[in-house]
Amino acid sequence: MMTEPQPDTTLIKQSSSRNLPDFKNSVKLKYVKLGYHYLITHGMYLFLSPLVVLIAAQLSTFSLQDLYDLWLHLQYNLISVILCSTLLVFLSTLYFLTRPQPVYLVNFSCYKPDESRRCTKRIFMDQSQLTGTFTEESLAFQRKILERSGLGDSTYLPEAVLNIPPNPSIKEARKEAEAVMYGAIDELLAKTSVKPKDIGILIVNCSLFNPTPSFTAMVINHYKLRGNILSYNLGGMGCSAGVISIDLAKDLLQVHPNFYALVISMENITLNWYFGNDRSKLLSNCLFRMGGAAILLSNKRSDRRRSKYQLVQTVRTNKASDDKCFSCVTQEEDSTGKIGVTLSKDLMSVAGDALKTNITTLGPLVLPMSEQLIFLATLVGKKLFKMKIKPYIPDFKLAFEHFCIHAGGRAVLDEIEKNLHLSDWHMEPSRMTLYRFGNTSSSSPWYELAYTEAKGRVKKGDRTWQIAFGSGFKCNSAVWKALKTINPAKEKNPWMDEIEKFPVDVPKVAII
């Protein structure tokens, strides 16, 4: 029995593959997205370009006689000229009176403690054991946390904590505060050549230690600042207080022209070391370390040329109205009366919710129109047409070149990296800051920015997003735009002596 010959399916497939290229393999989708982003971002310019060409072509046909006739027409219409001139003067005056004052970041400095304050993980465990206050179970728990924390062996602790036995006291706490504050301020004043008497606004934030006289009074007394200085001491506002201080300084600089504002962000370890055995309070011992930063802001337009950055945006989110958010980070006594900071198991979910709320507000202010259109399209498709599609997460890498995420801990950084789809390169400043200096509370975004500068990554026009989390619960953002390319060879910051060693590989578990 004879059968009909079957067509050669192989030839058909080869032929069809020639006619229809495999776009998925031949075109990288990221370049398609970048092309779309460029088209939408410059859409207005592309649309107006033909119109500009037509107007230019029409104007090129004007003769000297046409221009002379136009001049004569204006001469004999004095009322029109006066009205147009008046309107122009009015609008110009209104613009100059209502435009916001620019806020420039002249420079900043981060405190690097003496080598005598260095605390390796081995020293940490030895000191904890020698205090005699921790049970074997608590010591094993601290060891486990340290091994997985992402901290290296070069973080710093104050003298009162490292002493055997530890001797925490108000005197020692003030000693730590003075070393951090004055060390950062001295370096900042040397960098900027600003005289202490020229500073008109002073803001200091420190959450867990609030002495009397206050930190601002200590600074004013030490540097003999002027008597009419506007001083603010922010306490109890957690690790996000650094951005809160920047936001407060921004608002004050809007109403006080030609002012310098000095912002100091730090935490105090001495009086807040926990000597009990409550696991939720031992976490802070394992993560928090000594550090601080001083930042000089200005609204003087003459300072623009010498300033590093200009403040673009600040967004603050406070979730304290929710009981779970309010109680996730709390300073309290344990069952034996020892004071410590409790970190709730809900911390990660609370931080994620606060971040979501914050970027929902920040997104429309900073994201390019291309990302907002995609987000709107997916939202309409999901809500209105009930389409089974995943919510679109905007690509914040199109809005920012650099990310300074509060180095609160490895888990926090992992979660943000995953949710915002950031690369290892974007996360490097935060991870290396956690490794080298630990969680320095509200000052950690400044150590991260210093790392970015030391690596020579900051170019003119680059945008940096500082994200900070803190008790309450709060998530705050600050956006900076670089006014010039930062030359690391001319910088002085805590990374410069060892920047060539970074980045380093941080293992998931570093056995002590």
Coordinates of C-alpha atoms in Angstrom, one line a residue:
M1 CA 0.0 0.0 0.0
M2 CA 1.4 3.3 -1.1
T3 CA 1.1 6.4 1.1
E4 CA 1.3 10.0 0.2
P5 CA 4.7 11.7 0.9
Q6 CA 4.7 13.7 4.1
P7 CA 6.0 17.3 4.0
D8 CA 9.4 17.9 5.5
T9 CA 8.5 19.6 8.8
T10 CA 12.2 20.4 9.4
L11 CA 12.3 22.5 6.3
I12 CA 9.1 24.2 7.2
K13 CA 10.4 25.1 10.6
Q14 CA 13.6 26.5 9.2
S15 CA 11.8 28.5 6.7
S16 CA 9.4 30.0 9.2
S17 CA 12.3 30.8 11.5
R18 CA 13.9 32.8 8.8
N19 CA 10.8 34.8 8.1
L20 CA 10.0 35.4 11.8
P21 CA 13.1 36.1 13.9
D22 CA 13.0 35.1 17.6
F23 CA 12.8 38.6 19.0
K24 CA 12.9 37.3 22.6
N25 CA 16.4 36.0 22.0
S26 CA 17.7 38.6 19.5
V27 CA 16.5 41.7 21.4
K28 CA 17.2 42.4 25.0
L29 CA 14.0 43.5 26.6
K30 CA 15.8 45.9 28.9
Y31 CA 16.9 47.9 25.9
V32 CA 13.3 48.0 24.6
K33 CA 12.3 49.3 28.0
L34 CA 15.0 52.0 28.0
G35 CA 14.0 53.0 24.5
Y36 CA 10.4 53.3 25.7
H37 CA 11.5 55.3 28.7
Y38 CA 13.5 57.7 26.5
L39 CA 10.6 58.1 24.0
I40 CA 8.1 59.0 26.8
T41 CA 10.6 61.2 28.7
H42 CA 11.5 63.3 25.7
G43 CA 8.1 63.0 24.0
M44 CA 7.3 66.7 24.5
Y45 CA 10.6 67.7 22.9
L46 CA 10.1 65.3 20.0
F47 CA 6.6 66.6 19.5
L48 CA 7.6 70.3 19.6
S49 CA 10.7 69.9 17.4
P50 CA 8.8 70.1 14.0
L51 CA 6.8 73.1 15.3
V52 CA 10.1 74.9 16.3
V53 CA 11.5 74.2 12.9
L54 CA 8.4 75.6 11.2
I55 CA 8.5 78.8 13.3
A56 CA 12.2 79.2 12.6
A57 CA 11.6 78.8 8.9
Q58 CA 8.9 81.4 9.0
L59 CA 11.0 83.9 10.9
S60 CA 13.8 83.4 8.5
T61 CA 11.6 84.9 5.8
F62 CA 11.2 88.2 7.7
S63 CA 13.0 91.1 6.0
L64 CA 14.3 94.3 7.7
Q65 CA 11.2 96.1 6.4
D66 CA 9.0 93.7 8.2
L67 CA 10.8 94.2 11.4
Y68 CA 10.6 98.0 11.0
D69 CA 6.8 97.8 10.3
L70 CA 6.4 95.8 13.5
W71 CA 8.3 98.4 15.5
L72 CA 6.2 101.2 14.1
H73 CA 3.0 99.2 15.0
L74 CA 4.2 98.9 18.7
Q75 CA 5.1 102.6 18.9
Y76 CA 1.5 103.6 18.0
N77 CA -0.1 101.1 20.4
L78 CA 1.3 102.5 23.7
I79 CA -1.5 101.0 25.8
S80 CA -0.8 97.5 24.6
V81 CA 2.9 97.9 25.4
I82 CA 2.2 99.3 28.9
L83 CA -0.2 96.5 29.7
C84 CA 2.2 93.8 28.4
S85 CA 5.1 95.3 30.4
T86 CA 3.0 95.6 33.6
L87 CA 1.9 92.0 33.3
L88 CA 5.5 90.8 32.7
V89 CA 6.7 92.7 35.7
F90 CA 3.9 91.4 37.9
L91 CA 4.4 87.8 36.9
S92 CA 8.2 88.1 37.4
T93 CA 7.8 89.6 40.8
L94 CA 5.2 86.9 41.8
Y95 CA 7.6 84.2 40.6
F96 CA 10.6 85.5 42.6
L97 CA 8.5 86.0 45.8
T98 CA 6.9 82.6 45.7
R99 CA 9.6 80.3 44.5
P100 CA 11.1 78.1 47.2
Q101 CA 14.5 78.8 48.6
P102 CA 17.1 76.3 47.3
V103 CA 18.7 74.1 49.9
Y104 CA 22.3 73.2 49.2
L105 CA 24.3 70.5 51.0
V106 CA 27.7 72.4 51.2
N107 CA 29.5 69.3 52.7
F108 CA 29.2 66.6 55.4
S109 CA 31.4 64.5 57.6
C110 CA 31.1 61.2 59.3
Y111 CA 32.9 60.4 62.6
K112 CA 35.5 57.6 62.6
P113 CA 36.3 56.5 66.2
D114 CA 39.8 55.8 67.4
E115 CA 41.2 52.3 66.9
S116 CA 41.0 51.7 70.6
R117 CA 37.2 51.6 70.2
R118 CA 37.4 48.8 67.6
C119 CA 35.3 45.7 68.5
T120 CA 35.7 42.5 66.7
K121 CA 32.9 39.8 67.0
R122 CA 35.3 37.7 69.1
I123 CA 35.9 40.7 71.5
F124 CA 32.2 41.3 71.6
M125 CA 31.5 37.7 72.7
D126 CA 34.4 37.7 75.2
Q127 CA 33.3 40.9 76.8
S128 CA 29.7 39.7 77.0
Q129 CA 30.8 36.6 78.7
L130 CA 33.1 38.4 81.2
T131 CA 30.3 40.7 82.3
G132 CA 28.7 37.8 84.1
T133 CA 25.1 39.0 83.4
F134 CA 24.2 36.8 80.4
T135 CA 23.0 33.2 80.6
E136 CA 24.6 30.6 78.4
E137 CA 21.4 30.6 76.3
S138 CA 21.7 34.4 75.8
L139 CA 25.3 34.2 74.8
A140 CA 24.6 31.4 72.3
F141 CA 21.7 33.6 70.9
Q142 CA 24.0 36.6 70.5
R143 CA 26.7 34.5 68.8
K144 CA 24.1 33.2 66.4
I145 CA 22.8 36.7 65.6
L146 CA 26.4 38.1 65.2
E147 CA 27.3 35.3 62.8
R148 CA 24.4 36.2 60.5
S149 CA 24.3 39.9 61.0
G150 CA 26.4 41.1 58.1
L151 CA 28.7 43.0 60.5
G152 CA 32.5 42.7 60.1
D153 CA 35.3 42.8 62.7
S154 CA 36.0 46.6 62.5
T155 CA 32.9 48.2 64.1
Y156 CA 33.2 50.4 67.2
L157 CA 31.8 50.5 70.7
P158 CA 32.3 53.2 73.4
E159 CA 34.8 52.8 76.2
A160 CA 32.2 52.4 78.9
V161 CA 30.8 49.3 77.2
L162 CA 34.2 47.7 76.4
N163 CA 35.5 48.2 80.0
I164 CA 35.6 45.1 82.3
P165 CA 33.4 45.5 84.1
P166 CA 31.3 48.0 82.0
N167 CA 30.8 51.3 83.7
P168 CA 27.8 53.0 81.9
S169 CA 27.0 56.4 83.5
I170 CA 25.7 59.8 82.4
K171 CA 29.3 61.1 82.5
E172 CA 30.5 58.3 80.2
A173 CA 27.5 58.8 77.9
R174 CA 28.3 62.5 77.6
K175 CA 31.9 61.6 76.9
E176 CA 30.8 59.4 74.0
A177 CA 28.4 62.1 72.7
E178 CA 31.1 64.8 72.8
A179 CA 33.6 62.6 71.0
V180 CA 31.1 61.9 68.2
M181 CA 29.6 65.3 67.8
Y182 CA 32.8 67.4 68.1
G183 CA 34.8 65.0 66.0
A184 CA 32.3 65.3 63.1
I185 CA 31.8 69.0 63.5
D186 CA 35.5 69.8 63.6
E187 CA 36.1 67.9 60.4
L188 CA 33.1 69.6 58.8
L189 CA 34.2 73.1 59.7
A190 CA 37.7 72.4 58.4
K191 CA 36.2 71.2 55.1
T192 CA 33.9 74.2 54.6
S193 CA 35.9 77.0 56.3
V194 CA 32.6 78.2 57.8
K195 CA 33.0 80.1 61.1
P196 CA 30.9 78.9 64.0
K197 CA 29.3 82.3 64.4
D198 CA 27.9 82.1 60.9
I199 CA 25.7 79.2 61.7
G200 CA 22.1 80.3 62.3
I201 CA 20.3 77.0 62.7
L202 CA 21.4 74.0 64.8
I203 CA 19.5 70.6 64.8
V204 CA 20.7 67.6 66.8
N205 CA 18.9 64.2 66.8
C206 CA 19.6 61.4 69.2
S207 CA 16.9 59.0 70.2
L208 CA 17.8 57.2 73.4
F209 CA 19.9 59.7 75.4
N210 CA 18.6 63.2 76.1
P211 CA 20.7 64.9 78.8
T212 CA 20.2 68.3 80.4
P213 CA 21.7 70.6 79.3
S214 CA 20.7 69.3 75.8
F215 CA 23.0 68.3 73.0
T216 CA 22.4 71.6 71.2
A217 CA 23.4 73.5 74.4
M218 CA 26.6 71.4 74.5
V219 CA 27.4 72.3 70.9
I220 CA 26.6 76.0 71.4
N221 CA 28.7 76.1 74.5
H222 CA 31.7 74.3 73.0
Y223 CA 31.8 76.3 69.8
K224 CA 30.5 79.6 71.2
L225 CA 27.7 79.9 68.7
R226 CA 25.7 83.1 68.5
G227 CA 23.0 83.9 71.0
N228 CA 20.1 84.2 68.5
I229 CA 20.7 80.8 66.9
L230 CA 17.6 78.6 66.2
S231 CA 18.4 75.3 68.0
Y232 CA 16.3 72.1 68.1
N233 CA 17.0 68.9 69.9
L234 CA 15.1 65.9 68.5
G235 CA 14.8 62.9 70.8
G236 CA 13.0 59.5 70.7
M237 CA 12.5 59.6 66.9
G238 CA 14.5 56.5 66.1
C239 CA 16.8 55.7 63.2
S240 CA 14.8 57.8 60.7
A241 CA 15.4 61.0 62.6
G242 CA 18.3 62.0 60.3
V243 CA 16.0 62.6 57.4
I244 CA 13.5 64.3 59.8
S245 CA 16.3 66.7 60.8
I246 CA 17.0 67.5 57.1
D247 CA 13.3 68.1 56.5
L248 CA 13.1 70.5 59.5
A249 CA 16.2 72.3 58.3
K250 CA 14.6 72.6 54.9
D251 CA 11.5 74.2 56.3
L252 CA 13.4 76.6 58.4
L253 CA 15.6 77.6 55.5
Q254 CA 12.5 78.6 53.5
V255 CA 11.7 81.4 55.9
H256 CA 15.2 82.5 57.0
P257 CA 17.2 83.8 54.0
N258 CA 21.0 83.7 53.9
F259 CA 21.3 81.1 56.7
Y260 CA 23.6 78.2 57.4
A261 CA 22.0 75.1 59.1
L262 CA 24.1 72.6 61.0
V263 CA 22.5 69.1 61.4
I264 CA 24.0 66.4 63.6
S265 CA 22.7 62.9 63.5
M266 CA 23.9 60.2 65.9
E267 CA 22.9 57.6 68.5
N268 CA 24.3 57.0 72.0
I269 CA 25.3 53.5 73.0
T270 CA 26.7 53.9 76.5
L271 CA 23.5 54.2 78.6
N272 CA 21.5 52.0 76.3
W273 CA 23.5 48.7 76.4
Y274 CA 21.2 45.9 77.6
F275 CA 22.5 43.7 80.3
G276 CA 19.5 41.3 80.6
N277 CA 18.5 38.1 78.9
D278 CA 15.4 39.0 76.9
R279 CA 16.1 37.9 73.3
S280 CA 14.1 40.7 71.7
K281 CA 16.2 43.2 73.5
L282 CA 19.6 41.5 72.8
L283 CA 19.2 42.2 69.1
S284 CA 20.1 45.9 69.5
N285 CA 23.3 45.0 71.3
C286 CA 24.4 42.8 68.4
L287 CA 23.6 45.4 65.7
F288 CA 24.0 49.0 67.0
R289 CA 27.5 50.6 66.9
M290 CA 29.2 53.9 67.6
G291 CA 29.0 56.7 64.9
G292 CA 27.5 60.0 63.8
A293 CA 27.5 62.6 61.1
A294 CA 27.5 66.4 60.7
I295 CA 25.9 68.1 57.7
L296 CA 26.1 71.7 56.7
L297 CA 23.1 73.1 54.7
S298 CA 22.8 76.6 53.1
N299 CA 20.1 78.6 51.2
K300 CA 22.7 81.1 50.0
R301 CA 22.7 81.1 46.2
S302 CA 26.3 82.1 46.3
D303 CA 27.1 78.7 47.9
R304 CA 25.7 76.8 44.9
R305 CA 29.1 76.6 43.2
R306 CA 30.9 75.1 46.1
S307 CA 28.1 72.8 47.3
K308 CA 28.0 69.1 46.6
Y309 CA 24.3 68.5 46.4
Q310 CA 20.9 70.2 46.2
L311 CA 17.9 68.9 48.2
V312 CA 15.2 67.9 45.7
Q313 CA 12.5 66.3 47.8
T314 CA 11.7 65.0 51.3
V315 CA 8.8 62.6 52.1
R316 CA 7.9 61.6 55.6
T317 CA 5.6 58.6 56.5
N318 CA 4.4 58.0 60.1
K319 CA 2.4 54.8 60.9
A320 CA 2.1 55.4 64.6
S321 CA -1.8 55.4 64.4
D322 CA -1.6 51.6 63.9
D323 CA -1.0 49.8 67.2
K324 CA 1.2 47.1 65.7
C325 CA 3.4 49.7 64.0
F326 CA 3.5 51.8 67.2
S327 CA 4.8 49.0 69.4
C328 CA 7.2 47.2 67.1
V329 CA 10.3 49.1 68.5
T330 CA 9.9 50.0 72.1
Q331 CA 12.2 51.0 75.0
E332 CA 11.1 49.3 78.1
E333 CA 12.0 47.2 81.2
D334 CA 12.3 43.5 81.1
S335 CA 10.9 41.2 83.8
T336 CA 13.9 42.0 86.0
G337 CA 13.7 45.8 85.6
K338 CA 16.6 46.1 83.2
I339 CA 16.0 48.6 80.4
G340 CA 16.4 47.7 76.7
V341 CA 14.9 48.3 73.3
T342 CA 12.5 45.6 72.2
L343 CA 12.4 44.7 68.5
S344 CA 9.1 43.0 67.6
K345 CA 8.8 40.0 65.3
D346 CA 6.5 42.2 63.2
L347 CA 9.3 44.6 62.4
M348 CA 9.9 43.4 58.8
S349 CA 6.2 43.5 57.8
V350 CA 5.8 46.9 59.4
A351 CA 8.9 48.2 57.7
G352 CA 7.6 46.9 54.3
D353 CA 4.2 48.5 54.8
A354 CA 5.8 51.8 55.8
L355 CA 8.1 51.7 52.7
K356 CA 5.1 51.0 50.5
T357 CA 3.3 54.0 51.8
N358 CA 6.4 56.2 51.5
I359 CA 7.2 55.3 47.9
T360 CA 3.5 55.7 46.9
T361 CA 3.9 59.3 47.8
L362 CA 7.4 59.7 46.5
G363 CA 6.9 57.9 43.2
P364 CA 4.8 60.5 41.4
L365 CA 7.3 63.2 42.5
V366 CA 10.4 61.5 41.1
L367 CA 9.5 58.7 38.7
P368 CA 9.6 59.4 35.0
M369 CA 6.3 59.6 33.1
S370 CA 7.1 56.3 31.3
E371 CA 7.0 54.4 34.6
Q372 CA 3.9 56.2 35.9
L373 CA 2.0 55.3 32.7
I374 CA 2.9 51.6 33.0
F375 CA 1.8 51.6 36.6
L376 CA -1.5 53.4 35.8
A377 CA -2.2 51.0 32.9
T378 CA -1.6 47.9 35.1
L379 CA -3.7 49.4 37.9
V380 CA -6.6 50.1 35.6
G381 CA -6.4 46.7 34.0
K382 CA -6.4 45.0 37.4
K383 CA -9.0 47.1 39.2
L384 CA -11.4 48.1 36.3
F385 CA -11.1 45.2 33.9
K386 CA -10.4 42.5 36.5
M387 CA -7.3 41.3 34.5
K388 CA -5.2 38.7 36.3
I389 CA -1.9 40.6 36.2
K390 CA 0.7 41.2 38.9
P391 CA 0.9 44.8 40.3
Y392 CA 3.6 46.7 38.5
I393 CA 6.5 47.7 40.7
P394 CA 8.0 50.9 39.3
D395 CA 11.7 50.8 38.3
F396 CA 13.2 53.3 40.7
K397 CA 16.6 52.8 39.0
L398 CA 15.2 55.1 36.3
A399 CA 14.7 57.8 38.9
F400 CA 17.9 57.4 41.0
E401 CA 21.5 56.6 40.3
H402 CA 22.4 55.9 43.9
F403 CA 20.6 54.4 46.9
C404 CA 21.5 55.0 50.5
I405 CA 19.3 52.6 52.5
H406 CA 19.5 52.7 56.3
A407 CA 21.8 49.8 57.3
G408 CA 19.5 48.6 60.0
G409 CA 20.4 44.9 59.4
R410 CA 20.9 42.3 56.8
A411 CA 17.2 41.3 56.7
V412 CA 16.0 44.8 56.1
L413 CA 18.5 45.3 53.2
D414 CA 17.6 41.9 51.7
E415 CA 13.9 42.8 51.7
I416 CA 14.4 46.2 50.1
E417 CA 16.7 44.8 47.5
K418 CA 14.1 42.2 46.5
N419 CA 11.1 44.5 46.6
L420 CA 12.7 47.3 44.6
H421 CA 14.6 45.0 42.2
L422 CA 18.0 46.6 43.0
S423 CA 21.3 45.1 41.9
D424 CA 24.3 44.2 44.0
W425 CA 26.0 47.4 42.8
H426 CA 23.1 49.6 44.1
M427 CA 23.1 47.8 47.5
E428 CA 26.9 47.9 47.9
P429 CA 27.1 51.1 49.9
S430 CA 24.5 49.9 52.4
R431 CA 25.9 46.4 52.8
M432 CA 29.5 47.7 53.1
T433 CA 28.4 50.3 55.7
L434 CA 26.7 47.6 57.8
Y435 CA 29.8 45.4 57.5
R436 CA 32.4 48.2 58.3
F437 CA 30.5 50.4 60.8
G438 CA 27.4 48.4 61.9
N439 CA 24.1 50.0 62.4
T440 CA 25.0 53.6 63.3
S441 CA 21.3 54.6 63.5
S442 CA 20.3 57.9 61.9
S443 CA 23.8 58.6 60.6
S444 CA 24.1 55.4 58.5
P445 CA 22.8 57.0 55.2
W446 CA 25.7 59.5 55.4
Y447 CA 28.3 56.7 55.8
E448 CA 26.7 55.2 52.7
L449 CA 26.9 58.4 50.7
A450 CA 30.5 58.8 51.8
Y451 CA 31.2 55.3 50.5
T452 CA 29.7 56.2 47.1
E453 CA 31.8 59.3 46.9
A454 CA 35.0 57.5 47.9
K455 CA 34.3 55.0 45.1
G456 CA 34.2 57.9 42.6
R457 CA 30.6 57.1 41.6
V458 CA 29.0 60.5 42.0
K459 CA 28.7 62.4 38.7
K460 CA 27.2 65.8 38.2
G461 CA 23.4 65.5 37.9
D462 CA 23.2 62.1 39.6
R463 CA 20.3 61.6 42.0
T464 CA 20.6 59.9 45.4
W465 CA 17.8 58.4 47.4
Q466 CA 18.3 58.2 51.2
I467 CA 15.8 55.9 52.9
A468 CA 15.6 55.6 56.7
F469 CA 13.4 53.6 59.0
G470 CA 12.7 54.2 62.7
S471 CA 10.5 53.6 65.7
G472 CA 7.0 54.9 65.6
F473 CA 6.9 53.4 63.0
K474 CA 8.4 55.8 60.4
C475 CA 9.9 55.6 56.9
N476 CA 11.4 58.8 55.6
S477 CA 13.1 59.7 52.3
A478 CA 15.4 62.5 51.1
V479 CA 16.4 63.0 47.4
W480 CA 19.6 64.8 46.5
K481 CA 20.9 66.0 43.2
A482 CA 24.7 66.2 42.7
L483 CA 25.8 69.7 41.6
K484 CA 29.2 68.5 40.5
T485 CA 31.3 65.4 40.0
I486 CA 32.9 64.3 43.2
N487 CA 36.6 63.7 42.9
P488 CA 37.6 61.1 45.5
A489 CA 41.2 62.2 45.5
K490 CA 40.1 65.5 47.1
E491 CA 37.8 63.9 49.7
K492 CA 38.3 63.3 53.3
N493 CA 35.9 60.7 54.8
P494 CA 36.2 57.6 56.9
W495 CA 36.5 55.3 53.9
M496 CA 39.4 56.9 52.1
D497 CA 42.2 55.1 53.9
E498 CA 40.8 51.7 53.0
I499 CA 38.4 52.1 50.1
E500 CA 40.5 49.9 47.8
K501 CA 39.6 46.9 50.1
F502 CA 35.9 47.2 49.3
P503 CA 33.6 45.7 48.3
V504 CA 34.3 42.5 50.3
D505 CA 32.3 39.3 50.2
V506 CA 30.1 39.0 53.2
P507 CA 29.2 35.4 54.0
K508 CA 25.7 34.4 55.0
V509 CA 27.2 32.9 58.2
A510 CA 30.6 34.0 59.5
I511 CA 31.6 31.6 62.2
I512 CA 33.1 33.2 65.3

